Coordinates of C-alpha atoms (C1' of nucleotides) in Angstrom, one line a residue:
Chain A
X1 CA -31.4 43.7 60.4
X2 CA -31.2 47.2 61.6
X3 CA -28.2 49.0 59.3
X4 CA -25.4 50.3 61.2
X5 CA -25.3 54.2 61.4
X6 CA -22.0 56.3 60.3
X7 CA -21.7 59.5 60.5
X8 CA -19.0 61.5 58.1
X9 CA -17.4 64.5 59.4
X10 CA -15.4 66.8 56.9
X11 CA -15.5 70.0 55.4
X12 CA -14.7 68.8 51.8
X13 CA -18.7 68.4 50.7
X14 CA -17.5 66.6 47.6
X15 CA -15.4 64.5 49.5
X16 CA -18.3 64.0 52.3
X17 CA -20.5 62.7 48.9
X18 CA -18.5 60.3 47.7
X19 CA -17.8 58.7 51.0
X20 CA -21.6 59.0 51.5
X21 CA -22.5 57.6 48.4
X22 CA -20.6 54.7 47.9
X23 CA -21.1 53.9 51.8
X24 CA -24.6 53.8 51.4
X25 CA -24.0 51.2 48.3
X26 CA -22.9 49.0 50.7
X27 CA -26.1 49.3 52.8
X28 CA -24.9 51.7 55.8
X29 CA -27.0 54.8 56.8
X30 CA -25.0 57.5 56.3
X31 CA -25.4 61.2 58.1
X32 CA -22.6 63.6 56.8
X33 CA -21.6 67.3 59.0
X34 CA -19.1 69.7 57.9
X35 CA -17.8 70.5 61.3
X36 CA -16.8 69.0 64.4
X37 CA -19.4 71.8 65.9
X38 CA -22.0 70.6 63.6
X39 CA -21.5 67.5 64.4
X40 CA -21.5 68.0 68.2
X41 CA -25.4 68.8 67.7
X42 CA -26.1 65.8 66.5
X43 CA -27.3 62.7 68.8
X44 CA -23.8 61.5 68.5
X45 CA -24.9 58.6 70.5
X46 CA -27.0 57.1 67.5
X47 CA -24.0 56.1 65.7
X48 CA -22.0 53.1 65.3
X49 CA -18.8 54.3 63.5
X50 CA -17.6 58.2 63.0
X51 CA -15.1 58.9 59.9
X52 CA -13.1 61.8 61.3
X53 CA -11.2 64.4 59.3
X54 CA -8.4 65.1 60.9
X55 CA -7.9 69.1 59.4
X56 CA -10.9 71.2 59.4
X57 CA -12.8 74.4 60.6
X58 CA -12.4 75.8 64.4
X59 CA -12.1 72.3 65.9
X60 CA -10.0 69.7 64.7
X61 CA -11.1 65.8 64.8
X62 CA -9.0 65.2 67.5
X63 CA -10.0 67.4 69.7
X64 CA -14.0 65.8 68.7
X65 CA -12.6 62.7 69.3
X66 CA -12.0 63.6 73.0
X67 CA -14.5 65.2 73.9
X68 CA -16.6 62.3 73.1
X69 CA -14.0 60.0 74.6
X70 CA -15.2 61.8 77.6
X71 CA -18.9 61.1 77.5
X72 CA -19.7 57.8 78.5
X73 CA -22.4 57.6 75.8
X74 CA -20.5 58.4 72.9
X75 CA -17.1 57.2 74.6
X76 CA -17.0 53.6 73.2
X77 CA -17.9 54.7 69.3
X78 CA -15.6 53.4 67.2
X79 CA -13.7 56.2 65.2
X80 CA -11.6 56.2 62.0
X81 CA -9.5 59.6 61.6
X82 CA -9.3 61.0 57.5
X83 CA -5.9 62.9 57.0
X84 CA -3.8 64.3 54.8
X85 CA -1.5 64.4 57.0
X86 CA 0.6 60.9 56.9
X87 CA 3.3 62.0 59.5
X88 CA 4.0 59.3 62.1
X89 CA 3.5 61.8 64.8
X90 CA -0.3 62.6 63.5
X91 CA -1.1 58.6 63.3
X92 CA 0.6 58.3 67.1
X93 CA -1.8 61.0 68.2
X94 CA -4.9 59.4 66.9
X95 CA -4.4 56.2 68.0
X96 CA -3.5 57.7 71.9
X97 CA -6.9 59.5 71.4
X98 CA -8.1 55.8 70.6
X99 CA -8.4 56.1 67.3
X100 CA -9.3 52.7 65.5
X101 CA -7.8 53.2 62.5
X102 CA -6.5 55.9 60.1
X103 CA -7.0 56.8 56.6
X104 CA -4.9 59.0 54.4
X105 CA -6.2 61.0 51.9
X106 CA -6.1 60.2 49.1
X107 CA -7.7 57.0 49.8
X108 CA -9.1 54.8 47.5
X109 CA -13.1 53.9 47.9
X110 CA -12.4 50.1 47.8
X111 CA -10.0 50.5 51.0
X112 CA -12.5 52.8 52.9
X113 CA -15.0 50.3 52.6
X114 CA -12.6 47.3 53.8
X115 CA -11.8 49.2 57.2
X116 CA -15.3 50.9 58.1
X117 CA -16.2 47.0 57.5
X118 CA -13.4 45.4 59.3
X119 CA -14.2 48.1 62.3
X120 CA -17.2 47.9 62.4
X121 CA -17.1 43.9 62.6
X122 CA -14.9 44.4 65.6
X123 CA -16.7 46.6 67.1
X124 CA -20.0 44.4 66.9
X125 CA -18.1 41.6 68.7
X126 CA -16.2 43.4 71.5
X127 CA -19.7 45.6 72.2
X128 CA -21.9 42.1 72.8
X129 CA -18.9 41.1 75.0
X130 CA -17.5 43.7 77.2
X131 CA -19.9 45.9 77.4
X132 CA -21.9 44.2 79.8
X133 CA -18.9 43.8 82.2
X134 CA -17.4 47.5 82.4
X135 CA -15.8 47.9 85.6
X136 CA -15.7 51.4 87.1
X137 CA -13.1 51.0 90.2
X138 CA -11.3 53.8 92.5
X139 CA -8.9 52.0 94.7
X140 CA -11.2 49.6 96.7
X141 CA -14.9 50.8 95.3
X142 CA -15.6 49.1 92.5
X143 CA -19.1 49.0 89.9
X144 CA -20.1 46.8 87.4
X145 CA -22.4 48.1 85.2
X146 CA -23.4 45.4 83.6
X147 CA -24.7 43.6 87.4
X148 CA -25.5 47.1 88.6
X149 CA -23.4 45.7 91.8
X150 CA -20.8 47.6 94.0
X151 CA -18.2 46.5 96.3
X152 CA -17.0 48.2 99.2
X153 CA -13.2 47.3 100.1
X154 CA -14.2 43.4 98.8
X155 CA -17.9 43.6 100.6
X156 CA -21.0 44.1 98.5
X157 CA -23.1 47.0 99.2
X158 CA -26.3 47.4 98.1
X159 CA -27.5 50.6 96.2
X160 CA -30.5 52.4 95.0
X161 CA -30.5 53.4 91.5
X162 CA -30.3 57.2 92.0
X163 CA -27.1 56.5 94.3
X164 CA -25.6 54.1 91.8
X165 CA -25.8 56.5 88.9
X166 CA -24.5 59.2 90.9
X167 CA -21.6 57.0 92.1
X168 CA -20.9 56.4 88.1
X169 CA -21.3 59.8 87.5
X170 CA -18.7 60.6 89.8
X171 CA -16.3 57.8 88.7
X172 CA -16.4 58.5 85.0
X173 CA -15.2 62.0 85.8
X174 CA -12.8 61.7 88.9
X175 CA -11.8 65.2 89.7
X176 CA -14.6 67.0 87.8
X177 CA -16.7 69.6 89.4
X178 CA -20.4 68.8 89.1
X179 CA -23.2 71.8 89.7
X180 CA -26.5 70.4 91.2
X181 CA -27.8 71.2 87.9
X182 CA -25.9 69.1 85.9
X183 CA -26.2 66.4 88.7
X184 CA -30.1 67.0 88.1
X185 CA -30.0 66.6 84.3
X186 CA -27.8 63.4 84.4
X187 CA -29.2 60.9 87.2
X188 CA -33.2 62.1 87.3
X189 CA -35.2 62.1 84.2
X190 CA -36.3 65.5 82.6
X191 CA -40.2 64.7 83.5
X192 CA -39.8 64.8 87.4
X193 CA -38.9 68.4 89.4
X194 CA -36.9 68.0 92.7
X195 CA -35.2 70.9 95.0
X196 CA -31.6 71.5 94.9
X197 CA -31.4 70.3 98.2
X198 CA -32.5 66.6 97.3
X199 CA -29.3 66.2 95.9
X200 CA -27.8 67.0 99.3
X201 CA -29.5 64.6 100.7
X202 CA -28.9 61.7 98.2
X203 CA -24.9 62.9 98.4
X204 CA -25.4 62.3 102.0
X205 CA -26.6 58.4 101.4
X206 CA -24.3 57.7 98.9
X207 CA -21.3 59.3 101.1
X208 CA -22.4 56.7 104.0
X209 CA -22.4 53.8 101.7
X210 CA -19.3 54.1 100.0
X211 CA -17.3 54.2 103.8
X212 CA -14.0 55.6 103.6
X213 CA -14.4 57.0 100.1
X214 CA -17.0 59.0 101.4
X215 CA -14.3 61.5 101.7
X216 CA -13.4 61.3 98.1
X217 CA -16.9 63.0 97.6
X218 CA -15.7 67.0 98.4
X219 CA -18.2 69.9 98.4
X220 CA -17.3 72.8 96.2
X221 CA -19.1 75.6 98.5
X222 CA -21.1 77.3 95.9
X223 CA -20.2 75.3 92.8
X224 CA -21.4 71.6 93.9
X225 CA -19.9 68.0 94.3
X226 CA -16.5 66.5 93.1
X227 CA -15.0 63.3 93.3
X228 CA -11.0 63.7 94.1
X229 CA -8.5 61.0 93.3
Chain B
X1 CA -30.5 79.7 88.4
X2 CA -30.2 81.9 85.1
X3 CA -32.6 81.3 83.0
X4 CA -32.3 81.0 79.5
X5 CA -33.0 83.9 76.8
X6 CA -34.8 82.8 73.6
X7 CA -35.3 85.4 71.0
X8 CA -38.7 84.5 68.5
X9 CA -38.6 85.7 65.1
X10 CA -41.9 85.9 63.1
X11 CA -44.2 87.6 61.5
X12 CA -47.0 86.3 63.1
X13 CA -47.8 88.1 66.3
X14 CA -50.7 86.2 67.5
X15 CA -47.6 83.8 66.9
X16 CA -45.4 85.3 68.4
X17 CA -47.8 85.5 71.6
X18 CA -48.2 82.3 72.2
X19 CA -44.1 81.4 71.6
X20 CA -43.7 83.7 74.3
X21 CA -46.3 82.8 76.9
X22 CA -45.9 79.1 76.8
X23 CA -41.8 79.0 76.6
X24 CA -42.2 81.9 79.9
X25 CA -44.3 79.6 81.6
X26 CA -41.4 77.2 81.1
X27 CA -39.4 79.1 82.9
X28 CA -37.4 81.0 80.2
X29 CA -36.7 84.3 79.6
X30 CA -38.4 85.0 75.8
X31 CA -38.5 88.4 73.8
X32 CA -39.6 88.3 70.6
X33 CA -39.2 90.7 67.4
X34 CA -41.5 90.4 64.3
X35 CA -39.0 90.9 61.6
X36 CA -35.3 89.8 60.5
X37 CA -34.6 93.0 60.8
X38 CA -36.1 94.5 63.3
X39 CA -34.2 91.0 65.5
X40 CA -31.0 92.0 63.7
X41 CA -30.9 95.4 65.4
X42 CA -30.7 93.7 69.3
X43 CA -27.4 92.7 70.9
X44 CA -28.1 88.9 69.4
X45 CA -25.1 87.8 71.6
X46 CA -27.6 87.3 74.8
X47 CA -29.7 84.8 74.0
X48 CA -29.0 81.2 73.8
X49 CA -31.8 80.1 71.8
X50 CA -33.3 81.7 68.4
X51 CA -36.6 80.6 66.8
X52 CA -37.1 81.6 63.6
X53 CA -39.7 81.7 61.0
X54 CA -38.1 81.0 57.7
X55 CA -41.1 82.8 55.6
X56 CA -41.3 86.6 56.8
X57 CA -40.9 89.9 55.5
X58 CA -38.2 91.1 53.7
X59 CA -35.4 88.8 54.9
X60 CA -35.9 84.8 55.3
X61 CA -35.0 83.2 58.3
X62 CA -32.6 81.3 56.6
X63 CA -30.4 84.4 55.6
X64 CA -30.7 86.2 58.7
X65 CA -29.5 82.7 60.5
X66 CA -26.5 83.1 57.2
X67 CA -25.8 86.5 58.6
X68 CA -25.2 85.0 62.2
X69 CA -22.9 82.5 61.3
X70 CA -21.0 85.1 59.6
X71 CA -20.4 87.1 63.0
X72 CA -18.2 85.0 65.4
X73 CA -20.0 86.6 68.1
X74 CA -23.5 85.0 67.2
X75 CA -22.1 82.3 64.9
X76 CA -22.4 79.6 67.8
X77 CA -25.5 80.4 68.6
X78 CA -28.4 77.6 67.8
X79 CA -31.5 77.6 65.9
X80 CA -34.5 76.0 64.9
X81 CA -36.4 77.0 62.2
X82 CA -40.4 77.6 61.7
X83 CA -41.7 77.0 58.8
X84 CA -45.3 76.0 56.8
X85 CA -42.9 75.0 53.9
X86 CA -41.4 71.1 54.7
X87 CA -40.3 70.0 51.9
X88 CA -37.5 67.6 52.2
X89 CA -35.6 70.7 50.3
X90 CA -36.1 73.6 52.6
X91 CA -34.9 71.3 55.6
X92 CA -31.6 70.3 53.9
X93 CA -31.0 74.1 53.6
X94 CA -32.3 74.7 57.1
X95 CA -29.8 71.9 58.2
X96 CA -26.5 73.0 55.8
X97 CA -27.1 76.6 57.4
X98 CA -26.6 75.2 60.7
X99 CA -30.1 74.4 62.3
X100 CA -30.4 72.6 65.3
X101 CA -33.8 71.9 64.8
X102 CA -36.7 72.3 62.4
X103 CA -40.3 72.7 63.5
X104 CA -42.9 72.8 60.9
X105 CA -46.3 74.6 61.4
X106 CA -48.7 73.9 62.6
X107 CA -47.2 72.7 65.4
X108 CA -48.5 72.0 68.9
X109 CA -46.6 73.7 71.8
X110 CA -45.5 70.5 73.7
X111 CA -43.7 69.7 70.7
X112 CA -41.6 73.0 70.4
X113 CA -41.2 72.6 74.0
X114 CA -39.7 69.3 74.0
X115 CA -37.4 70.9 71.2
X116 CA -36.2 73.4 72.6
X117 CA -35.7 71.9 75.8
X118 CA -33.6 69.2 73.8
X119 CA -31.5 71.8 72.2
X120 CA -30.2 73.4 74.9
X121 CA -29.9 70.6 77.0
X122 CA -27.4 69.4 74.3
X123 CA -26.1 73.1 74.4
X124 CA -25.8 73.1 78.2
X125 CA -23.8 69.5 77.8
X126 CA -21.3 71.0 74.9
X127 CA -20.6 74.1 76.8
X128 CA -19.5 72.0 79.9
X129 CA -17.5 69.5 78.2
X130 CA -15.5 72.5 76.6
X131 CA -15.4 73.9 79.8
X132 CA -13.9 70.8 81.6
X133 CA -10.5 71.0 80.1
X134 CA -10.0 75.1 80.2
X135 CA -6.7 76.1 82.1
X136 CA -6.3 79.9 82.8
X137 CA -3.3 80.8 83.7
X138 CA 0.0 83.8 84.1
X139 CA 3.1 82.9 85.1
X140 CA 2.8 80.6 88.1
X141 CA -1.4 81.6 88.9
X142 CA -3.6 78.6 87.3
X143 CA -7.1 78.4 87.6
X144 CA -8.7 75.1 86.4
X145 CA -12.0 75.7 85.5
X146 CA -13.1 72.2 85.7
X147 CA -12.3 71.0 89.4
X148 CA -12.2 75.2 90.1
X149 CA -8.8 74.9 91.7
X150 CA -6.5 77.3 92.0
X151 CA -2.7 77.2 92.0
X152 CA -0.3 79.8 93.0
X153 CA 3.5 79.1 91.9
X154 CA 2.7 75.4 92.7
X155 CA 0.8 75.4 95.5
X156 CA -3.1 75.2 95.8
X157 CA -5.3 78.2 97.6
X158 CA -8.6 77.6 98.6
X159 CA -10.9 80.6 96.7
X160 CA -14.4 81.3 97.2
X161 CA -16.7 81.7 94.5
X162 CA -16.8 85.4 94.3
X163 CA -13.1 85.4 94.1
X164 CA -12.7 82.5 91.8
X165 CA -15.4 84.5 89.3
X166 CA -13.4 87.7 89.7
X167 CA -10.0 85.9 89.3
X168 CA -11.4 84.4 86.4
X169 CA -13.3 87.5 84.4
X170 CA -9.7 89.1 84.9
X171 CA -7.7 86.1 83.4
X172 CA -9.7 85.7 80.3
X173 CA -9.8 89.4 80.0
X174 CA -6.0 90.6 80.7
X175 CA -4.7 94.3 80.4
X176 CA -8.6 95.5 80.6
X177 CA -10.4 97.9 83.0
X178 CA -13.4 96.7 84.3
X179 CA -15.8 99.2 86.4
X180 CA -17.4 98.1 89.1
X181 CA -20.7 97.9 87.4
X182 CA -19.2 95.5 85.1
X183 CA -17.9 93.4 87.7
X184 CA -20.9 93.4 90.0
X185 CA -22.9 92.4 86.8
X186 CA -20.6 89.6 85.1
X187 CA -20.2 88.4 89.1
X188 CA -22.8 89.0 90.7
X189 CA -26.3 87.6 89.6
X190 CA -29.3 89.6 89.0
X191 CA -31.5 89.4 92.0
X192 CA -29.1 90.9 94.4
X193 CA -28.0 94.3 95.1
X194 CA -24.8 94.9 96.7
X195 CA -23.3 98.1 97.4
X196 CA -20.1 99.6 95.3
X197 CA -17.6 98.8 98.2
X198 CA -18.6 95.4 98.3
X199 CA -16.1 94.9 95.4
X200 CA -13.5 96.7 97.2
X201 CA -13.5 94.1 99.6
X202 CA -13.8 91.3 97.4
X203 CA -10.8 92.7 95.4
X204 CA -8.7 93.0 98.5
X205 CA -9.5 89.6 99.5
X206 CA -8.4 88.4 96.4
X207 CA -5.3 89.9 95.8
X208 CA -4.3 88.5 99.2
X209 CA -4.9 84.7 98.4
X210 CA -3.1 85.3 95.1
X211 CA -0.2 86.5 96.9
X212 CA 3.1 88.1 94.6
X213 CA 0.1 88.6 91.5
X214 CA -1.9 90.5 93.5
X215 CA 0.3 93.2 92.4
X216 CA -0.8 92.4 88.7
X217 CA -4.4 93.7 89.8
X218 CA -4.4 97.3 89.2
X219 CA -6.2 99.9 90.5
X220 CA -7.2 102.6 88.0
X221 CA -8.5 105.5 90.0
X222 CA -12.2 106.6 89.2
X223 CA -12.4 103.6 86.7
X224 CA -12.3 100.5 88.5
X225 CA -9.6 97.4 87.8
X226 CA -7.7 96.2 85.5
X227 CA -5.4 93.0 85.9
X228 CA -2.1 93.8 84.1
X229 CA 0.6 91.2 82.2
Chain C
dA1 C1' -55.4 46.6 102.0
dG2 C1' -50.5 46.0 103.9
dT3 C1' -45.7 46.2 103.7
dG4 C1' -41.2 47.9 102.7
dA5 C1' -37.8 50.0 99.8
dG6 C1' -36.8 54.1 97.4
dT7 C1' -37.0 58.7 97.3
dG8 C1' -38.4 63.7 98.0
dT9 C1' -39.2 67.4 101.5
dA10 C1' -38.9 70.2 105.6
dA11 C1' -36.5 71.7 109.5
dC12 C1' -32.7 72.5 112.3
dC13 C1' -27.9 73.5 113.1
dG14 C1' -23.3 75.0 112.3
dA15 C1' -19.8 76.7 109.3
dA16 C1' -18.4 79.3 105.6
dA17 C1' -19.0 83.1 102.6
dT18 C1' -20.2 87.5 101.9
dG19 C1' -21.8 92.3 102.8
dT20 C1' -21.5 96.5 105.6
dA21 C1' -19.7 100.0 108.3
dA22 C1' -15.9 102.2 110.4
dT23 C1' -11.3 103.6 109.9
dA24 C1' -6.9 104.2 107.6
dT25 C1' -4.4 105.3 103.6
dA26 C1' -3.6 106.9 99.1
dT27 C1' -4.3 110.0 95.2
dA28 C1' -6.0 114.0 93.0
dT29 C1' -7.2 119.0 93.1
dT30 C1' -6.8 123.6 94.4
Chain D
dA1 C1' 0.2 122.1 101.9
dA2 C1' -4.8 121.6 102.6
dT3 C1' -8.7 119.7 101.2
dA4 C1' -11.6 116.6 98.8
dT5 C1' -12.2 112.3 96.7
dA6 C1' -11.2 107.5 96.0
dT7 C1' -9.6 103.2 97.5
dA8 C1' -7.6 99.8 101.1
dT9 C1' -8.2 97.4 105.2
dT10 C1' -10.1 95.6 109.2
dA11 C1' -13.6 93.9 112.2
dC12 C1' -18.0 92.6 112.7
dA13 C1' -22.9 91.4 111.3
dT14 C1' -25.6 89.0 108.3
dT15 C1' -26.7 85.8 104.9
dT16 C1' -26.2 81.8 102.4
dC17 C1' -24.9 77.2 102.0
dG18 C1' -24.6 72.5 103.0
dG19 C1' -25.0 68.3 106.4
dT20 C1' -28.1 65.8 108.7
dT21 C1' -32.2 63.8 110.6
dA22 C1' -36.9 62.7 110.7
dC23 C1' -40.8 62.1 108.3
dA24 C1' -44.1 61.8 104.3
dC25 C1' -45.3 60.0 100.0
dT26 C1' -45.2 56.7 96.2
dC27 C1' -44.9 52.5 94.0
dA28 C1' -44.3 47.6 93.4
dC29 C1' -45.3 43.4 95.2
dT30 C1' -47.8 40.6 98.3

DNA sequence: AGTGAGTGTAACCGAAATGTAATATATATT
DNA sequence: AATATATATTACATTTCGGTTACACTCACT
């Protein structure tokens, strides 16, 4: 069985040891980073389970916490915040940011081990179960990306990959601008070179299969495509 | 498109060469300097790439990349290292400094390719998820860099790129004169030349569709403007 | 080999953005 | 005050941008 991957973030090193060490007893891999920027480098994506100091550096673990909230491949890793900080309001803010559970320092080694396990147990079940049936809706347009289908207003419509992940693209971040660029490096892989003005074109067939939502779909003269709610 | 600048640090010029013909051919924009030193004398901030050799002249690589981090201007900057020496030692130091990746000679050029493609591809996705939740604003003017709306005491104004990039350069930059020159070159790209008067214009147009604050955009005669709080 | 779906490219058109020139106004200089 | 210089404004010309259509190419599957 493959281990499950955790990744430590704090800038206490010695702290960042221990957790590593004693962790890795238990038969995790464990990557540690002193920063949330450090961190951000890594392939966050790799990991089952990030331990989150709350206090650190230029960017705090919340504000990690939502970026990758915000990326549909890191936005489903399960996330335990470390604080000193034991105010109500802190714990209230981590657990909106989805936090799945919260530590305060000091903690003792036996009780970090019983939650990254309890977590990560959790987490193995729900991810078999839901993630296969993850719903992406806007009013009447609805994906599944587990199927790969999408409905219309109730009516299935059938779509081409490149239109489907640009429809998900769209719906994972209503009222986001999107450059062709960044259009280009998320829906086609990095091997294959198109124009600019293929994306046009593909914006055009996906406006005419979604129907009235096509509308939803506004040109940003000069910047690119958005997706308004 | 802008293309990327990668600086290429090593003693090596035959090296050095080959970096720089093989990364151009890619597409990027590549200078090159053949000691710590002699690198640590450019304007650094410009590129958004370094390659550096970690065994060279006086300096390492690894403490001119120290002396980087040290500078918030260059600190964010990433890095991947070049180096005959890979023992599992030198990468952990490569990696507490704040590498982003670690390329050990000899190396084939597809593989630094691929590397540095990845890094700034994760660069590229890092700077946009930062940029998705910035909101400039004074008093009742709010510019939301991620749709690239613009509010004016409540209500929203259509804006053209020019003016939303001028807007923009003047709210992150209050109570500073920019010349024209600056303007036309932190607005304009590159390839095109547009006369002095151009920004005139542009400024006029501006301080019309921002209504009551166009007052806050400040004319300083023989100097250029300077948007005023 | 033949077929059809998926996808990229080229070309045309209209609309929006942007640049330029001409003119008016303001500011500095003497 | 007169003149020179700098900027504002307007109207118009040009360029750029995006929507759309038709068509070509590729690939998987017969």
């Amino acid at each position: 069985m493959n281990a499950y991957r955790i990744l430590v973030v704090d800038d206490e090193e010695d702290l960042c040891e221990i957790l590593q060490f004693n962790l890795e007893t238990e038969g995790y891999h464990v990557d540690v980073a002193y920063s949330a920027e450090e961190a951000l480098k890594l392939d966050l994506a790799k990991y089952q389970l990030l331990l989150l100091d709350v206090m650190m550096g230029e960017m705090s673990g919340f504000k990690m916490a939502k970026i990758l909230r915000d990326n549909p491949k890191t936005a489903t890793i399960p996330v335990i915040f470390l604080t000193a900080k034991d105010t109500e309001n802190d714990r209230l803010t981590g657990f909106n940011i989805g936090a799945d559970d919260y530590i305060s320092k000091p903690f003792s080694i036996r009780e970090v081990q019983a939650r990254v396990k309890a977590v990560l147990r959790r987490y193995a079940r729900i991810a078999e179960e839901v993630q296969e049936y993850v719903l992406l809706t806007y009013e009447g347009l609805t994906m599944n990306l587990g199927n790969k289908k999408v409905t219309v207003d109730g009516s299935e419509v059938q779509f081409t990959k490149k239109e489907f992940e640009m429809l998900r693209l769209f719906l994972e971040h209503k009222n986001r601008v999107f450059t062709r660029d960044e259009i280009l490096s998320r829906v086609w892989t990095d091997d294959v070179v198109v124009l600019d003005r293929t994306i046009d074109v593909n914006i055009t067939r996906l406006r005419k299969k979604i129907g009235i939502y096509g509308k939803n779909i506004v040109t940003r003269l000069g910047y690119g495509y958005i997706f308004e709610s």
